[in-house]
Amino acid sequence: MKSWLRRWGPALIIMALIFIASSMPGTDLPKFGTWDLLTKKGGHMCGYAMLASAFLHALSNRTMTGRNRILAAIALASLYAMTDEFHQRFTAGRSPSMGDVGIDSLGAIAGAIIWNWISGPRGNREPASRS
């Protein structure tokens, strides 16, 4: 159980933080003036970059190839982005946006690429063949 929490805990925490942020009514969201759009969309990208990185961390001991692990992490983060937008449909002053799903997915792609680059060869090893 400890091993599972060590691997999946960061992803669960980030998902919970995204859920909490999405639960804020539109009237309670901070305003950043001229920088509002850039700040909020940048926040989306950063949050989902961290989520994809956390998913890569969680999937790191699987027998998937590096490419499949990256694709799985991006897919999981993008699926969570879709559920997050659905959740916003039920939050006062908020509405779902496929544009936000796209921005979140771009953030997930960036996060996966950066995580893969930082983790180096150790994160890219192909699983040993079972002959």
XYZ file of N, CA, C and O in Angstrom:
524
model
N 0.827 -1.198 0.000
C 0.000 0.000 0.000
C 0.869 1.259 0.000
O 0.566 2.209 -0.685
N 1.963 1.234 0.778
C 2.852 2.388 0.815
C 3.447 2.655 -0.560
O 3.562 3.801 -0.977
N 3.828 1.592 -1.241
C 4.402 1.735 -2.574
C 3.386 2.355 -3.530
O 3.713 3.243 -4.309
N 2.145 1.911 -3.455
C 1.082 2.444 -4.305
C 0.865 3.929 -4.008
O 0.763 4.742 -4.927
N 0.819 4.282 -2.733
C 0.624 5.696 -2.361
C 1.791 6.564 -2.800
O 1.596 7.700 -3.214
N 3.003 6.038 -2.692
C 4.174 6.788 -3.146
C 4.103 7.072 -4.639
O 4.507 8.118 -5.104
N 3.622 6.082 -5.387
C 3.534 6.246 -6.840
C 2.338 7.110 -7.237
O 2.467 8.015 -8.046
N 1.173 6.830 -6.710
C -0.060 7.489 -7.164
C -0.464 8.691 -6.320
O -1.297 9.502 -6.749
N 0.097 8.834 -5.124
C -0.265 9.941 -4.237
C -0.142 11.319 -4.870
O -1.080 12.126 -4.790
N 0.997 11.629 -5.524
C 1.114 12.963 -6.135
C 0.013 13.244 -7.164
O -0.550 14.345 -7.195
N -0.333 12.258 -7.982
C -1.398 12.454 -8.985
C -2.732 12.691 -8.285
O -3.500 13.581 -8.691
N -3.013 11.931 -7.239
C -4.273 12.107 -6.516
C -4.359 13.484 -5.859
O -5.417 14.106 -5.860
N -3.250 13.943 -5.314
C -3.231 15.277 -4.678
C -3.473 16.364 -5.728
O -4.272 17.278 -5.509
N -2.803 16.273 -6.865
C -2.986 17.277 -7.916
C -4.416 17.238 -8.441
O -5.041 18.296 -8.660
N -4.969 16.040 -8.615
C -6.357 15.927 -9.069
C -7.306 16.571 -8.054
O -8.252 17.268 -8.436
N -7.058 16.361 -6.775
C -7.899 16.964 -5.736
C -7.796 18.484 -5.769
O -8.808 19.193 -5.644
N -6.588 19.009 -5.955
C -6.413 20.466 -6.020
C -7.131 21.062 -7.230
O -7.749 22.123 -7.129
N -7.056 20.377 -8.365
C -7.765 20.839 -9.562
C -9.266 20.821 -9.300
O -9.986 21.768 -9.646
N -9.760 19.753 -8.673
C -11.184 19.649 -8.366
C -11.631 20.789 -7.455
O -12.665 21.415 -7.689
N -10.844 21.069 -6.431
C -11.185 22.153 -5.498
C -11.202 23.492 -6.229
O -12.120 24.294 -6.056
N -10.197 23.745 -7.066
C -10.154 25.006 -7.819
C -11.352 25.116 -8.759
O -11.926 26.202 -8.914
N -11.760 24.012 -9.351
C -12.904 24.026 -10.266
C -14.224 24.181 -9.531
O -15.236 24.502 -10.142
N -14.227 23.931 -8.238
C -15.448 24.058 -7.447
C -15.724 25.491 -7.019
O -16.802 25.788 -6.501
N -14.754 26.374 -7.235
C -14.954 27.778 -6.856
C -15.950 28.428 -7.807
O -15.779 28.360 -9.024
N -16.995 29.072 -7.259
C -17.932 29.783 -8.136
C -17.206 30.864 -8.934
O -16.200 31.425 -8.481
N -17.723 31.154 -10.122
C -17.105 32.144 -10.994
C -16.914 33.491 -10.331
O -15.924 34.180 -10.578
N -17.850 33.871 -9.450
C -17.755 35.179 -8.787
C -16.624 35.223 -7.765
O -16.174 36.304 -7.397
N -16.169 34.061 -7.298
C -15.096 34.009 -6.292
C -13.703 33.918 -6.909
O -12.713 33.965 -6.186
N -13.629 33.785 -8.226
C -12.323 33.665 -8.868
C -11.600 35.009 -8.845
O -12.210 36.053 -9.056
N -10.289 34.984 -8.602
C -9.535 36.248 -8.607
C -9.476 36.835 -10.016
O -9.563 36.120 -11.012
N -9.349 38.140 -10.070
C -9.210 38.852 -11.347
C -7.788 39.399 -11.416
O -7.274 39.939 -10.454
N -7.167 39.249 -12.579
C -5.789 39.674 -12.755
C -5.662 40.807 -13.769
O -4.615 40.995 -14.371
N -6.748 41.532 -13.980
C -6.716 42.670 -14.889
C -6.292 42.276 -16.293
O -6.795 41.323 -16.873
N -5.348 43.017 -16.829
C -4.855 42.793 -18.184
C -4.286 41.382 -18.349
O -4.347 40.811 -19.427
N -3.765 40.841 -17.289
C -3.110 39.533 -17.332
C -4.060 38.379 -17.026
O -3.627 37.237 -16.927
N -5.355 38.654 -16.873
C -6.315 37.638 -16.435
C -6.305 36.387 -17.319
O -6.147 35.272 -16.829
N -6.469 36.575 -18.607
C -6.534 35.432 -19.524
C -5.236 34.630 -19.509
O -5.247 33.404 -19.362
N -4.116 35.327 -19.618
C -2.812 34.652 -19.638
C -2.550 33.910 -18.327
O -2.085 32.769 -18.334
N -2.885 34.540 -17.207
C -2.651 33.927 -15.903
C -3.501 32.667 -15.730
O -3.000 31.622 -15.308
N -4.772 32.769 -16.071
C -5.667 31.623 -15.874
C -5.353 30.481 -16.838
O -5.322 29.318 -16.440
N -5.112 30.783 -18.087
C -4.795 29.714 -19.046
C -3.409 29.145 -18.770
O -3.192 27.939 -18.911
N -2.486 29.988 -18.337
C -1.165 29.500 -17.925
C -1.278 28.590 -16.710
O -0.567 27.597 -16.605
N -2.184 28.930 -15.806
C -2.440 28.078 -14.642
C -2.980 26.721 -15.053
O -2.588 25.688 -14.495
N -3.885 26.731 -16.035
C -4.401 25.464 -16.576
C -3.240 24.620 -17.103
O -3.126 23.434 -16.771
N -2.402 25.224 -17.915
C -1.291 24.471 -18.517
C -0.342 23.925 -17.453
O 0.064 22.759 -17.515
N 0.004 24.749 -16.482
C 0.929 24.305 -15.424
C 0.324 23.174 -14.594
O 1.005 22.195 -14.283
N -0.942 23.321 -14.245
C -1.599 22.286 -13.448
C -1.618 20.949 -14.161
O -1.330 19.898 -13.566
N -1.936 20.975 -15.446
C -2.002 19.716 -16.187
C -0.618 19.206 -16.590
O -0.445 17.998 -16.780
N 0.366 20.083 -16.681
C 1.746 19.628 -16.879
C 2.192 18.849 -15.642
O 2.798 17.773 -15.748
N 1.859 19.374 -14.464
C 2.205 18.670 -13.226
C 1.436 17.362 -13.115
O 1.982 16.347 -12.658
N 0.160 17.358 -13.553
C -0.629 16.138 -13.471
C -0.052 15.052 -14.380
O 0.098 13.893 -13.964
N 0.295 15.408 -15.604
C 0.891 14.419 -16.518
C 2.217 13.904 -15.958
O 2.511 12.704 -16.043
N 3.007 14.786 -15.371
C 4.270 14.364 -14.754
C 4.012 13.403 -13.601
O 4.719 12.402 -13.442
N 2.987 13.695 -12.812
C 2.641 12.804 -11.701
C 2.164 11.448 -12.216
O 2.470 10.403 -11.635
N 1.413 11.459 -13.322
C 0.992 10.189 -13.919
C 2.199 9.412 -14.438
O 2.262 8.188 -14.294
N 3.160 10.096 -15.032
C 4.373 9.408 -15.489
C 5.110 8.780 -14.308
O 5.611 7.661 -14.402
N 5.167 9.520 -13.226
C 5.788 8.982 -12.007
C 5.034 7.725 -11.553
O 5.647 6.715 -11.221
N 3.714 7.786 -11.561
C 2.897 6.654 -11.111
C 3.069 5.439 -12.017
O 3.033 4.302 -11.544
N 3.260 5.686 -13.298
C 3.371 4.592 -14.264
C 4.805 4.108 -14.454
O 5.053 3.219 -15.269
N 5.743 4.671 -13.710
C 7.158 4.411 -13.956
C 7.599 2.967 -13.738
O 8.576 2.549 -14.315
N 6.900 2.204 -12.935
C 7.361 0.828 -12.732
C 6.539 -0.178 -13.532
O 6.621 -1.370 -13.305
N 5.757 0.293 -14.447
C 4.975 -0.584 -15.320
C 5.885 -1.175 -16.394
O 6.985 -0.708 -16.628
N 5.402 -2.172 -17.073
C 6.189 -2.800 -18.130
C 5.929 -2.144 -19.483
O 6.240 -2.722 -20.513
N 5.395 -0.944 -19.488
C 5.156 -0.218 -20.737
C 6.465 0.335 -21.280
O 7.379 0.629 -20.514
N 6.516 0.532 -22.589
C 7.662 1.217 -23.171
C 7.574 2.692 -22.788
O 6.517 3.171 -22.371
N 8.666 3.404 -22.937
C 8.676 4.830 -22.614
C 7.626 5.598 -23.376
O 6.907 6.426 -22.815
N 7.496 5.327 -24.668
C 6.517 6.043 -25.499
C 5.093 5.757 -25.031
O 4.281 6.662 -24.911
N 4.782 4.506 -24.745
C 3.433 4.158 -24.296
C 3.113 4.764 -22.931
O 1.987 5.154 -22.664
N 4.120 4.825 -22.075
C 3.941 5.445 -20.758
C 3.627 6.924 -20.916
O 2.735 7.460 -20.255
N 4.337 7.602 -21.820
C 4.094 9.026 -22.075
C 2.687 9.230 -22.633
O 1.945 10.096 -22.173
N 2.325 8.405 -23.605
C 0.984 8.524 -24.195
C -0.105 8.244 -23.160
O -1.140 8.923 -23.137
N 0.120 7.269 -22.297
C -0.858 6.958 -21.253
C -1.001 8.123 -20.277
O -2.126 8.476 -19.888
N 0.114 8.730 -19.895
C 0.058 9.863 -18.963
C -0.685 11.045 -19.582
O -1.508 11.693 -18.920
N -0.420 11.326 -20.848
C -1.109 12.416 -21.540
C -2.598 12.106 -21.655
O -3.450 12.972 -21.416
N -2.922 10.865 -22.000
C -4.329 10.463 -22.129
C -5.057 10.581 -20.788
O -6.178 11.102 -20.733
N -4.427 10.113 -19.709
C -5.055 10.205 -18.390
C -5.297 11.661 -17.983
O -6.370 12.005 -17.479
N -4.303 12.514 -18.212
C -4.454 13.931 -17.867
C -5.536 14.585 -18.725
O -6.343 15.379 -18.226
N -5.579 14.247 -19.999
C -6.596 14.822 -20.888
C -7.995 14.340 -20.520
O -8.958 15.120 -20.563
N -8.108 13.075 -20.147
C -9.406 12.568 -19.688
C -9.850 13.269 -18.415
O -11.028 13.603 -18.257
N -8.909 13.516 -17.523
C -9.262 14.239 -16.304
C -9.685 15.674 -16.635
O -10.604 16.200 -16.011
N -9.049 16.278 -17.627
C -9.439 17.626 -18.050
C -10.890 17.632 -18.520
O -11.650 18.564 -18.225
N -11.292 16.585 -19.245
C -12.682 16.497 -19.713
C -13.651 16.371 -18.540
O -14.690 17.035 -18.514
N -13.297 15.544 -17.564
C -14.185 15.404 -16.404
C -14.235 16.693 -15.592
O -15.270 17.038 -15.030
N -13.125 17.411 -15.557
C -13.074 18.686 -14.847
C -14.002 19.710 -15.505
O -14.734 20.434 -14.822
N -14.003 19.752 -16.822
C -14.893 20.679 -17.519
C -16.353 20.286 -17.315
O -17.217 21.141 -17.149
N -16.632 18.993 -17.292
C -17.993 18.520 -17.005
C -18.397 18.960 -15.602
O -19.512 19.433 -15.385
N -17.480 18.826 -14.660
C -17.734 19.244 -13.277
C -18.069 20.736 -13.212
O -18.955 21.154 -12.462
N -17.380 21.553 -14.002
C -17.624 23.001 -13.979
C -19.028 23.351 -14.460
O -19.551 24.407 -14.134
N -19.637 22.450 -15.222
C -21.008 22.669 -15.695
C -21.965 22.842 -14.524
O -22.995 23.509 -14.644
N -21.650 22.240 -13.392
C -22.519 22.267 -12.221
C -22.058 23.279 -11.167
O -22.572 23.285 -10.059
N -21.098 24.108 -11.506
C -20.553 25.108 -10.581
C -21.079 26.484 -10.975
O -20.975 26.878 -12.135
N -21.630 27.194 -10.012
C -22.220 28.515 -10.275
C -21.213 29.456 -10.925
O -20.064 29.549 -10.482
N -21.641 30.116 -11.983
C -20.796 31.100 -12.653
C -19.691 30.509 -13.501
O -18.815 31.239 -13.971
N -19.691 29.198 -13.696
C -18.668 28.530 -14.503
C -19.359 27.792 -15.627
O -20.535 27.442 -15.534
N -18.622 27.529 -16.677
C -19.183 26.761 -17.790
C -18.063 25.917 -18.408
O -16.898 26.294 -18.368
N -18.456 24.769 -18.971
C -17.439 23.913 -19.595
C -16.898 24.542 -20.873
O -17.598 25.294 -21.546
N -15.657 24.239 -21.188
C -15.030 24.792 -22.385
C -14.100 23.755 -23.007
O -13.141 23.314 -22.362
N -14.400 23.402 -24.239
C -13.497 22.474 -24.946
C -12.146 23.147 -25.197
O -11.126 22.472 -25.295
N -12.144 24.474 -25.291
C -10.881 25.200 -25.431
C -9.976 24.967 -24.232
O -8.757 24.798 -24.379
N -10.581 24.930 -23.037
C -9.792 24.651 -21.834
C -9.253 23.225 -21.848
O -8.134 22.977 -21.398
N -10.039 22.279 -22.360
C -9.552 20.898 -22.473
C -8.323 20.873 -23.383
O -7.330 20.202 -23.089
N -8.375 21.639 -24.475
C -7.228 21.717 -25.382
C -6.008 22.313 -24.711
O -4.888 21.793 -24.858
N -6.212 23.383 -23.964
C -5.108 24.028 -23.243
C -4.550 23.078 -22.191
O -3.330 22.950 -22.024
N -5.451 22.387 -21.472
C -5.013 21.425 -20.459
C -4.204 20.302 -21.104
O -3.179 19.875 -20.566
N -4.656 19.842 -22.257
C -3.956 18.757 -22.956
C -2.585 19.209 -23.445
O -1.615 18.446 -23.379
N -2.494 20.449 -23.914
C -1.182 20.988 -24.299
C -0.250 21.039 -23.093
O 0.943 20.725 -23.197
N -0.796 21.438 -21.959
C -0.002 21.433 -20.730
C 0.459 20.032 -20.373
O 1.606 19.825 -19.960
N -0.436 19.041 -20.540
C -0.078 17.649 -20.250
C 1.042 17.182 -21.175
O 1.977 16.503 -20.729
N 0.951 17.540 -22.446
C 2.004 17.164 -23.401
C 3.337 17.788 -22.985
O 4.367 17.107 -22.946
N 3.296 19.077 -22.651
C 4.527 19.761 -22.229
C 5.096 19.120 -20.966
O 6.309 18.872 -20.868
N 4.240 18.823 -20.000
C 4.697 18.209 -18.756
C 5.316 16.843 -18.986
O 6.349 16.512 -18.392
N 4.688 16.050 -19.859
C 5.219 14.713 -20.150
C 6.571 14.806 -20.846
O 7.494 14.050 -20.527
N 6.691 15.740 -21.767
C 7.964 15.904 -22.479
C 9.057 16.353 -21.516
O 10.169 15.819 -21.515
N 8.741 17.321 -20.678
C 9.728 17.832 -19.719
C 10.124 16.737 -18.724
O 11.301 16.535 -18.443
N 9.136 16.007 -18.191
C 9.435 14.915 -17.246
C 10.330 13.873 -17.904
O 11.294 13.394 -17.308
N 9.999 13.517 -19.128
C 10.781 12.513 -19.847
C 12.205 13.010 -20.086
O 13.166 12.267 -19.952
N 12.355 14.270 -20.425
C 13.664 14.854 -20.661
C 14.479 14.883 -19.368
O 15.657 14.520 -19.353
N 13.844 15.293 -18.272
C 14.539 15.389 -16.987
C 14.915 14.006 -16.457
O 15.999 13.817 -15.920
N 14.015 13.031 -16.643
C 14.281 11.701 -16.090
C 15.369 10.963 -16.856
O 15.926 9.996 -16.354
N 15.680 11.420 -18.071
C 16.793 10.866 -18.830
C 16.616 9.415 -19.211
O 15.515 8.896 -19.236
N 17.730 8.740 -19.489
C 17.686 7.362 -19.981
C 16.969 6.399 -19.044
O 16.317 5.483 -19.468
N 17.065 6.641 -17.757
C 16.428 5.763 -16.769
C 14.925 5.692 -17.003
O 14.319 4.642 -16.864
N 14.298 6.795 -17.393
C 12.856 6.810 -17.616
C 12.450 6.302 -18.982
O 11.285 6.144 -19.257
N 13.427 6.051 -19.867
C 13.113 5.648 -21.230
C 13.443 4.201 -21.528
O 13.354 3.776 -22.666
N 13.873 3.457 -20.545
C 14.263 2.068 -20.807
C 13.099 1.245 -21.307
O 11.996 1.359 -20.806
N 13.397 0.450 -22.268
C 12.408 -0.515 -22.759
C 12.347 -1.652 -21.752
O 13.363 -1.999 -21.151
N 11.195 -2.251 -21.550
C 11.153 -3.385 -20.631
C 11.973 -4.546 -21.172
O 12.115 -4.709 -22.376
N 12.504 -5.320 -20.273
C 13.307 -6.497 -20.678
C 12.405 -7.492 -21.393
O 11.264 -7.697 -21.012
N 12.935 -8.071 -22.460
C 12.137 -9.044 -23.197
C 12.077 -10.342 -22.395
O 13.013 -10.702 -21.700
N 10.947 -11.000 -22.511
C 10.763 -12.259 -21.785
C 10.848 -13.401 -22.766
O 9.895 -13.817 -23.358
N 12.044 -13.920 -22.938
C 12.220 -15.029 -23.896
C 12.283 -16.341 -23.200
O 12.633 -16.513 -22.125
